[in-house]
């Protein structure tokens, strides 16, 4: 199966519904606003214990029942390719710089193990402190701290709270589903 670039542009946070909309569930814009405001809390950011060997994290109270995290990234660490299933989300770099590699293609959600990606689906974003993004359901990406000597710290929020994370391996144009994790796997 091949997957081609998505024809629909991804929405920027300013083009998303406002927080004042009549919805009770937080929107991508609400989540982005939350991560932006939280990342500006220098006392909270400084309180995160940083480990030179691995990522550290603290759960936060997100808006409207969302799941939120403050995450520390040692130099050279990353998430690997994954998605957040049916959750929408946002994240923002509070300190340091992160890089996001993502796919600008709508992937089938079930019933496959291996996909061949077509040219033009890869996207790369550099996210220095104060920069972030919101994303929709089934957004496939990896997040990296490529610095050799500086930690990065970021704030993340997801709604609904993560029902699962699908992890992928990538070799050139081949994307392979490797594992499906559920919340009980993270406890």
PDB file of C-alpha atoms in Angstrom:
ATOM      1  CA  UNK A   1       0.000   0.000   0.000  1.00  0.00           C
ATOM      2  CA  UNK A   2       1.332   3.453  -0.894  1.00  0.00           C
ATOM      3  CA  UNK A   3       0.383   6.632   0.891  1.00  0.00           C
ATOM      4  CA  UNK A   4       0.513  10.005  -0.874  1.00  0.00           C
ATOM      5  CA  UNK A   5       0.710  13.507   0.580  1.00  0.00           C
ATOM      6  CA  UNK A   6      -2.482  14.812   2.102  1.00  0.00           C
ATOM      7  CA  UNK A   7      -4.233  17.356  -0.056  1.00  0.00           C
ATOM      8  CA  UNK A   8      -5.755  19.235   2.862  1.00  0.00           C
ATOM      9  CA  UNK A   9      -3.499  21.792   4.554  1.00  0.00           C
ATOM     10  CA  UNK A  10      -2.959  21.402   8.280  1.00  0.00           C
ATOM     11  CA  UNK A  11      -4.571  24.120  10.320  1.00  0.00           C
ATOM     12  CA  UNK A  12      -2.426  26.616  12.134  1.00  0.00           C
ATOM     13  CA  UNK A  13      -3.426  27.394  15.727  1.00  0.00           C
ATOM     14  CA  UNK A  14      -4.807  30.781  14.650  1.00  0.00           C
ATOM     15  CA  UNK A  15      -7.100  29.101  12.090  1.00  0.00           C
ATOM     16  CA  UNK A  16      -8.593  26.681  14.619  1.00  0.00           C
ATOM     17  CA  UNK A  17     -11.860  27.219  16.522  1.00  0.00           C
ATOM     18  CA  UNK A  18     -11.529  29.602  19.423  1.00  0.00           C
ATOM     19  CA  UNK A  19     -11.637  28.641  23.068  1.00  0.00           C
ATOM     20  CA  UNK A  20     -14.885  30.562  23.387  1.00  0.00           C
ATOM     21  CA  UNK A  21     -16.733  28.094  21.151  1.00  0.00           C
ATOM     22  CA  UNK A  22     -19.660  26.298  22.748  1.00  0.00           C
ATOM     23  CA  UNK A  23     -17.845  22.950  22.944  1.00  0.00           C
ATOM     24  CA  UNK A  24     -17.123  21.386  26.291  1.00  0.00           C
ATOM     25  CA  UNK A  25     -14.144  19.415  24.974  1.00  0.00           C
ATOM     26  CA  UNK A  26     -10.958  21.407  24.474  1.00  0.00           C
ATOM     27  CA  UNK A  27     -10.086  22.191  20.859  1.00  0.00           C
ATOM     28  CA  UNK A  28      -6.641  22.143  19.264  1.00  0.00           C
ATOM     29  CA  UNK A  29      -6.556  25.921  19.822  1.00  0.00           C
ATOM     30  CA  UNK A  30      -7.394  25.474  23.522  1.00  0.00           C
ATOM     31  CA  UNK A  31      -4.615  22.904  23.887  1.00  0.00           C
ATOM     32  CA  UNK A  32      -2.134  25.131  22.048  1.00  0.00           C
ATOM     33  CA  UNK A  33      -3.065  28.089  24.252  1.00  0.00           C
ATOM     34  CA  UNK A  34      -2.556  25.907  27.338  1.00  0.00           C
ATOM     35  CA  UNK A  35       0.900  24.682  26.273  1.00  0.00           C
ATOM     36  CA  UNK A  36       1.923  28.245  25.309  1.00  0.00           C
ATOM     37  CA  UNK A  37       0.855  29.677  28.679  1.00  0.00           C
ATOM     38  CA  UNK A  38       2.353  26.773  30.635  1.00  0.00           C
ATOM     39  CA  UNK A  39       5.693  26.967  28.794  1.00  0.00           C
ATOM     40  CA  UNK A  40       5.893  30.653  29.801  1.00  0.00           C
ATOM     41  CA  UNK A  41       5.844  29.666  33.512  1.00  0.00           C
ATOM     42  CA  UNK A  42       9.605  29.812  34.111  1.00  0.00           C
ATOM     43  CA  UNK A  43       9.287  28.576  37.704  1.00  0.00           C
ATOM     44  CA  UNK A  44       7.427  25.436  36.580  1.00  0.00           C
ATOM     45  CA  UNK A  45       9.896  24.793  33.746  1.00  0.00           C
ATOM     46  CA  UNK A  46      12.866  25.157  36.115  1.00  0.00           C
ATOM     47  CA  UNK A  47      11.258  22.731  38.603  1.00  0.00           C
ATOM     48  CA  UNK A  48      11.440  19.744  36.216  1.00  0.00           C
ATOM     49  CA  UNK A  49      14.219  17.377  37.296  1.00  0.00           C
ATOM     50  CA  UNK A  50      16.510  16.740  34.325  1.00  0.00           C
ATOM     51  CA  UNK A  51      18.285  13.405  33.859  1.00  0.00           C
ATOM     52  CA  UNK A  52      21.384  13.279  31.641  1.00  0.00           C
ATOM     53  CA  UNK A  53      20.505   9.752  30.498  1.00  0.00           C
ATOM     54  CA  UNK A  54      16.793   9.740  29.694  1.00  0.00           C
ATOM     55  CA  UNK A  55      13.664  11.797  29.316  1.00  0.00           C
ATOM     56  CA  UNK A  56      11.868  12.960  32.458  1.00  0.00           C
ATOM     57  CA  UNK A  57       8.252  13.994  32.768  1.00  0.00           C
ATOM     58  CA  UNK A  58       5.660  15.346  35.142  1.00  0.00           C
ATOM     59  CA  UNK A  59       1.918  15.075  34.576  1.00  0.00           C
ATOM     60  CA  UNK A  60       0.044  18.386  34.570  1.00  0.00           C
ATOM     61  CA  UNK A  61      -3.621  19.335  34.893  1.00  0.00           C
ATOM     62  CA  UNK A  62      -4.694  20.069  31.325  1.00  0.00           C
ATOM     63  CA  UNK A  63      -7.773  22.033  30.306  1.00  0.00           C
ATOM     64  CA  UNK A  64     -11.175  20.358  30.077  1.00  0.00           C
ATOM     65  CA  UNK A  65     -10.064  16.879  31.117  1.00  0.00           C
ATOM     66  CA  UNK A  66      -7.111  16.756  28.715  1.00  0.00           C
ATOM     67  CA  UNK A  67      -3.908  14.891  29.441  1.00  0.00           C
ATOM     68  CA  UNK A  68      -0.876  17.177  29.781  1.00  0.00           C
ATOM     69  CA  UNK A  69       2.829  16.659  30.383  1.00  0.00           C
ATOM     70  CA  UNK A  70       5.987  18.633  31.075  1.00  0.00           C
ATOM     71  CA  UNK A  71       8.848  16.698  29.422  1.00  0.00           C
ATOM     72  CA  UNK A  72      12.633  17.051  29.730  1.00  0.00           C
ATOM     73  CA  UNK A  73      14.773  15.912  26.790  1.00  0.00           C
ATOM     74  CA  UNK A  74      18.487  15.206  27.323  1.00  0.00           C
ATOM     75  CA  UNK A  75      20.783  15.885  24.368  1.00  0.00           C
ATOM     76  CA  UNK A  76      20.391  13.303  21.611  1.00  0.00           C
ATOM     77  CA  UNK A  77      17.047  11.851  22.726  1.00  0.00           C
ATOM     78  CA  UNK A  78      13.810  11.382  20.829  1.00  0.00           C
ATOM     79  CA  UNK A  79      10.480   9.594  20.735  1.00  0.00           C
ATOM     80  CA  UNK A  80      10.746   7.454  17.631  1.00  0.00           C
ATOM     81  CA  UNK A  81       7.900   7.473  15.090  1.00  0.00           C
ATOM     82  CA  UNK A  82       4.453   7.301  16.717  1.00  0.00           C
ATOM     83  CA  UNK A  83       0.926   8.684  16.678  1.00  0.00           C
ATOM     84  CA  UNK A  84      -1.631   9.515  19.363  1.00  0.00           C
ATOM     85  CA  UNK A  85      -4.552   7.587  17.838  1.00  0.00           C
ATOM     86  CA  UNK A  86      -7.852   9.466  18.161  1.00  0.00           C
ATOM     87  CA  UNK A  87      -6.477  12.323  20.275  1.00  0.00           C
ATOM     88  CA  UNK A  88      -5.803  15.844  19.039  1.00  0.00           C
ATOM     89  CA  UNK A  89      -2.894  17.613  20.638  1.00  0.00           C
ATOM     90  CA  UNK A  90      -0.411  20.430  20.905  1.00  0.00           C
ATOM     91  CA  UNK A  91       3.119  20.835  22.129  1.00  0.00           C
ATOM     92  CA  UNK A  92       5.519  23.725  22.551  1.00  0.00           C
ATOM     93  CA  UNK A  93       9.220  23.972  23.348  1.00  0.00           C
ATOM     94  CA  UNK A  94       9.763  25.830  26.622  1.00  0.00           C
ATOM     95  CA  UNK A  95      13.580  25.764  26.544  1.00  0.00           C
ATOM     96  CA  UNK A  96      16.220  24.475  24.171  1.00  0.00           C
ATOM     97  CA  UNK A  97      15.171  23.366  20.683  1.00  0.00           C
ATOM     98  CA  UNK A  98      13.253  20.363  19.402  1.00  0.00           C
ATOM     99  CA  UNK A  99      12.872  19.028  15.888  1.00  0.00           C
ATOM    100  CA  UNK A 100       9.686  17.383  14.655  1.00  0.00           C
ATOM    101  CA  UNK A 101       9.659  15.065  11.651  1.00  0.00           C
ATOM    102  CA  UNK A 102       6.124  14.301  10.513  1.00  0.00           C
ATOM    103  CA  UNK A 103       4.151  12.813   7.661  1.00  0.00           C
ATOM    104  CA  UNK A 104       1.839  15.022   5.603  1.00  0.00           C
ATOM    105  CA  UNK A 105      -0.309  12.059   4.634  1.00  0.00           C
ATOM    106  CA  UNK A 106      -3.484  10.571   5.978  1.00  0.00           C
ATOM    107  CA  UNK A 107      -2.700   6.994   6.966  1.00  0.00           C
ATOM    108  CA  UNK A 108      -5.262   4.239   7.274  1.00  0.00           C
ATOM    109  CA  UNK A 109      -6.022   3.818  10.982  1.00  0.00           C
ATOM    110  CA  UNK A 110      -6.356   0.027  11.116  1.00  0.00           C
ATOM    111  CA  UNK A 111      -5.736  -3.151   9.164  1.00  0.00           C
ATOM    112  CA  UNK A 112      -2.124  -2.636   8.051  1.00  0.00           C
ATOM    113  CA  UNK A 113       1.356  -3.513   9.248  1.00  0.00           C
ATOM    114  CA  UNK A 114       3.559  -2.043   6.490  1.00  0.00           C
ATOM    115  CA  UNK A 115       3.117   0.991   4.226  1.00  0.00           C
ATOM    116  CA  UNK A 116       5.252   2.336   1.432  1.00  0.00           C
ATOM    117  CA  UNK A 117       5.256   6.122   1.626  1.00  0.00           C
ATOM    118  CA  UNK A 118       5.425   8.131  -1.577  1.00  0.00           C
ATOM    119  CA  UNK A 119       7.739  11.076  -2.178  1.00  0.00           C
ATOM    120  CA  UNK A 120       6.734  14.398  -0.718  1.00  0.00           C
ATOM    121  CA  UNK A 121       5.111  13.219   2.523  1.00  0.00           C
ATOM    122  CA  UNK A 122       7.985  14.134   4.848  1.00  0.00           C
ATOM    123  CA  UNK A 123       7.863  17.390   6.802  1.00  0.00           C
ATOM    124  CA  UNK A 124      10.466  18.834   9.178  1.00  0.00           C
ATOM    125  CA  UNK A 125       9.994  21.599  11.732  1.00  0.00           C
ATOM    126  CA  UNK A 126      12.556  23.198  13.994  1.00  0.00           C
ATOM    127  CA  UNK A 127      10.928  24.349  17.210  1.00  0.00           C
ATOM    128  CA  UNK A 128      13.132  26.654  19.312  1.00  0.00           C
ATOM    129  CA  UNK A 129      11.904  27.915  22.686  1.00  0.00           C
ATOM    130  CA  UNK A 130       8.500  29.560  22.334  1.00  0.00           C
ATOM    131  CA  UNK A 131       7.573  27.644  19.178  1.00  0.00           C
ATOM    132  CA  UNK A 132       5.150  24.745  18.941  1.00  0.00           C
ATOM    133  CA  UNK A 133       2.263  23.319  17.006  1.00  0.00           C
ATOM    134  CA  UNK A 134      -1.185  21.808  17.265  1.00  0.00           C
ATOM    135  CA  UNK A 135      -2.128  18.624  15.413  1.00  0.00           C
ATOM    136  CA  UNK A 136      -5.126  16.470  14.615  1.00  0.00           C
ATOM    137  CA  UNK A 137      -6.020  12.842  15.073  1.00  0.00           C
ATOM    138  CA  UNK A 138      -3.654  10.156  13.742  1.00  0.00           C
ATOM    139  CA  UNK A 139      -0.764  12.627  13.321  1.00  0.00           C
ATOM    140  CA  UNK A 140       2.373  10.503  12.756  1.00  0.00           C
ATOM    141  CA  UNK A 141       5.611  12.112  13.920  1.00  0.00           C
ATOM    142  CA  UNK A 142       8.821  11.843  15.869  1.00  0.00           C
ATOM    143  CA  UNK A 143      10.232  14.513  18.172  1.00  0.00           C
ATOM    144  CA  UNK A 144      13.977  14.891  18.711  1.00  0.00           C
ATOM    145  CA  UNK A 145      16.450  16.916  20.742  1.00  0.00           C
ATOM    146  CA  UNK A 146      19.392  16.982  18.337  1.00  0.00           C
ATOM    147  CA  UNK A 147      21.556  19.182  20.565  1.00  0.00           C
ATOM    148  CA  UNK A 148      24.847  17.643  21.649  1.00  0.00           C
ATOM    149  CA  UNK A 149      24.999  19.522  24.939  1.00  0.00           C
ATOM    150  CA  UNK A 150      21.702  21.205  25.860  1.00  0.00           C
ATOM    151  CA  UNK A 151      18.552  19.807  27.433  1.00  0.00           C
ATOM    152  CA  UNK A 152      15.211  20.825  25.971  1.00  0.00           C
ATOM    153  CA  UNK A 153      11.940  21.099  27.896  1.00  0.00           C
ATOM    154  CA  UNK A 154       8.487  21.007  26.328  1.00  0.00           C
ATOM    155  CA  UNK A 155       4.824  21.049  27.299  1.00  0.00           C
ATOM    156  CA  UNK A 156       2.319  18.649  25.673  1.00  0.00           C
ATOM    157  CA  UNK A 157      -1.483  18.309  25.891  1.00  0.00           C
ATOM    158  CA  UNK A 158      -3.862  15.744  24.337  1.00  0.00           C
ATOM    159  CA  UNK A 159      -7.624  15.346  24.189  1.00  0.00           C
ATOM    160  CA  UNK A 160      -9.154  12.960  24.756  1.00  0.00           C
ATOM    161  CA  UNK A 161      -6.547  11.565  27.151  1.00  0.00           C
ATOM    162  CA  UNK A 162      -4.376   9.177  25.162  1.00  0.00           C
ATOM    163  CA  UNK A 163      -6.332   5.972  24.462  1.00  0.00           C
ATOM    164  CA  UNK A 164      -3.265   4.430  22.851  1.00  0.00           C
ATOM    165  CA  UNK A 165      -0.004   5.214  21.103  1.00  0.00           C
ATOM    166  CA  UNK A 166       0.990   3.358  17.969  1.00  0.00           C
ATOM    167  CA  UNK A 167       4.768   3.037  17.529  1.00  0.00           C
ATOM    168  CA  UNK A 168       6.368   2.661  14.108  1.00  0.00           C
ATOM    169  CA  UNK A 169       9.741   1.870  12.620  1.00  0.00           C
ATOM    170  CA  UNK A 170      10.904   3.625   9.486  1.00  0.00           C
ATOM    171  CA  UNK A 171      13.390   2.492   6.860  1.00  0.00           C
ATOM    172  CA  UNK A 172      13.465   4.873   3.894  1.00  0.00           C
ATOM    173  CA  UNK A 173       9.935   4.968   2.470  1.00  0.00           C
ATOM    174  CA  UNK A 174       8.792   1.919   4.480  1.00  0.00           C
ATOM    175  CA  UNK A 175       6.738   2.606   7.622  1.00  0.00           C
ATOM    176  CA  UNK A 176       6.011  -0.438   9.767  1.00  0.00           C
ATOM    177  CA  UNK A 177       3.614  -0.661  12.711  1.00  0.00           C
ATOM    178  CA  UNK A 178       5.640  -2.215  15.537  1.00  0.00           C
ATOM    179  CA  UNK A 179       3.584  -1.863  18.714  1.00  0.00           C
ATOM    180  CA  UNK A 180       0.335  -0.534  20.120  1.00  0.00           C
ATOM    181  CA  UNK A 181       0.619   0.779  23.681  1.00  0.00           C
ATOM    182  CA  UNK A 182      -2.308   1.479  25.987  1.00  0.00           C
ATOM    183  CA  UNK A 183      -2.338   3.621  29.162  1.00  0.00           C
ATOM    184  CA  UNK A 184      -1.945   0.584  31.416  1.00  0.00           C
ATOM    185  CA  UNK A 185       1.385  -0.118  29.651  1.00  0.00           C
ATOM    186  CA  UNK A 186       2.754   3.241  30.872  1.00  0.00           C
ATOM    187  CA  UNK A 187       2.036   2.791  34.579  1.00  0.00           C
TER     188      UNK A 187
END
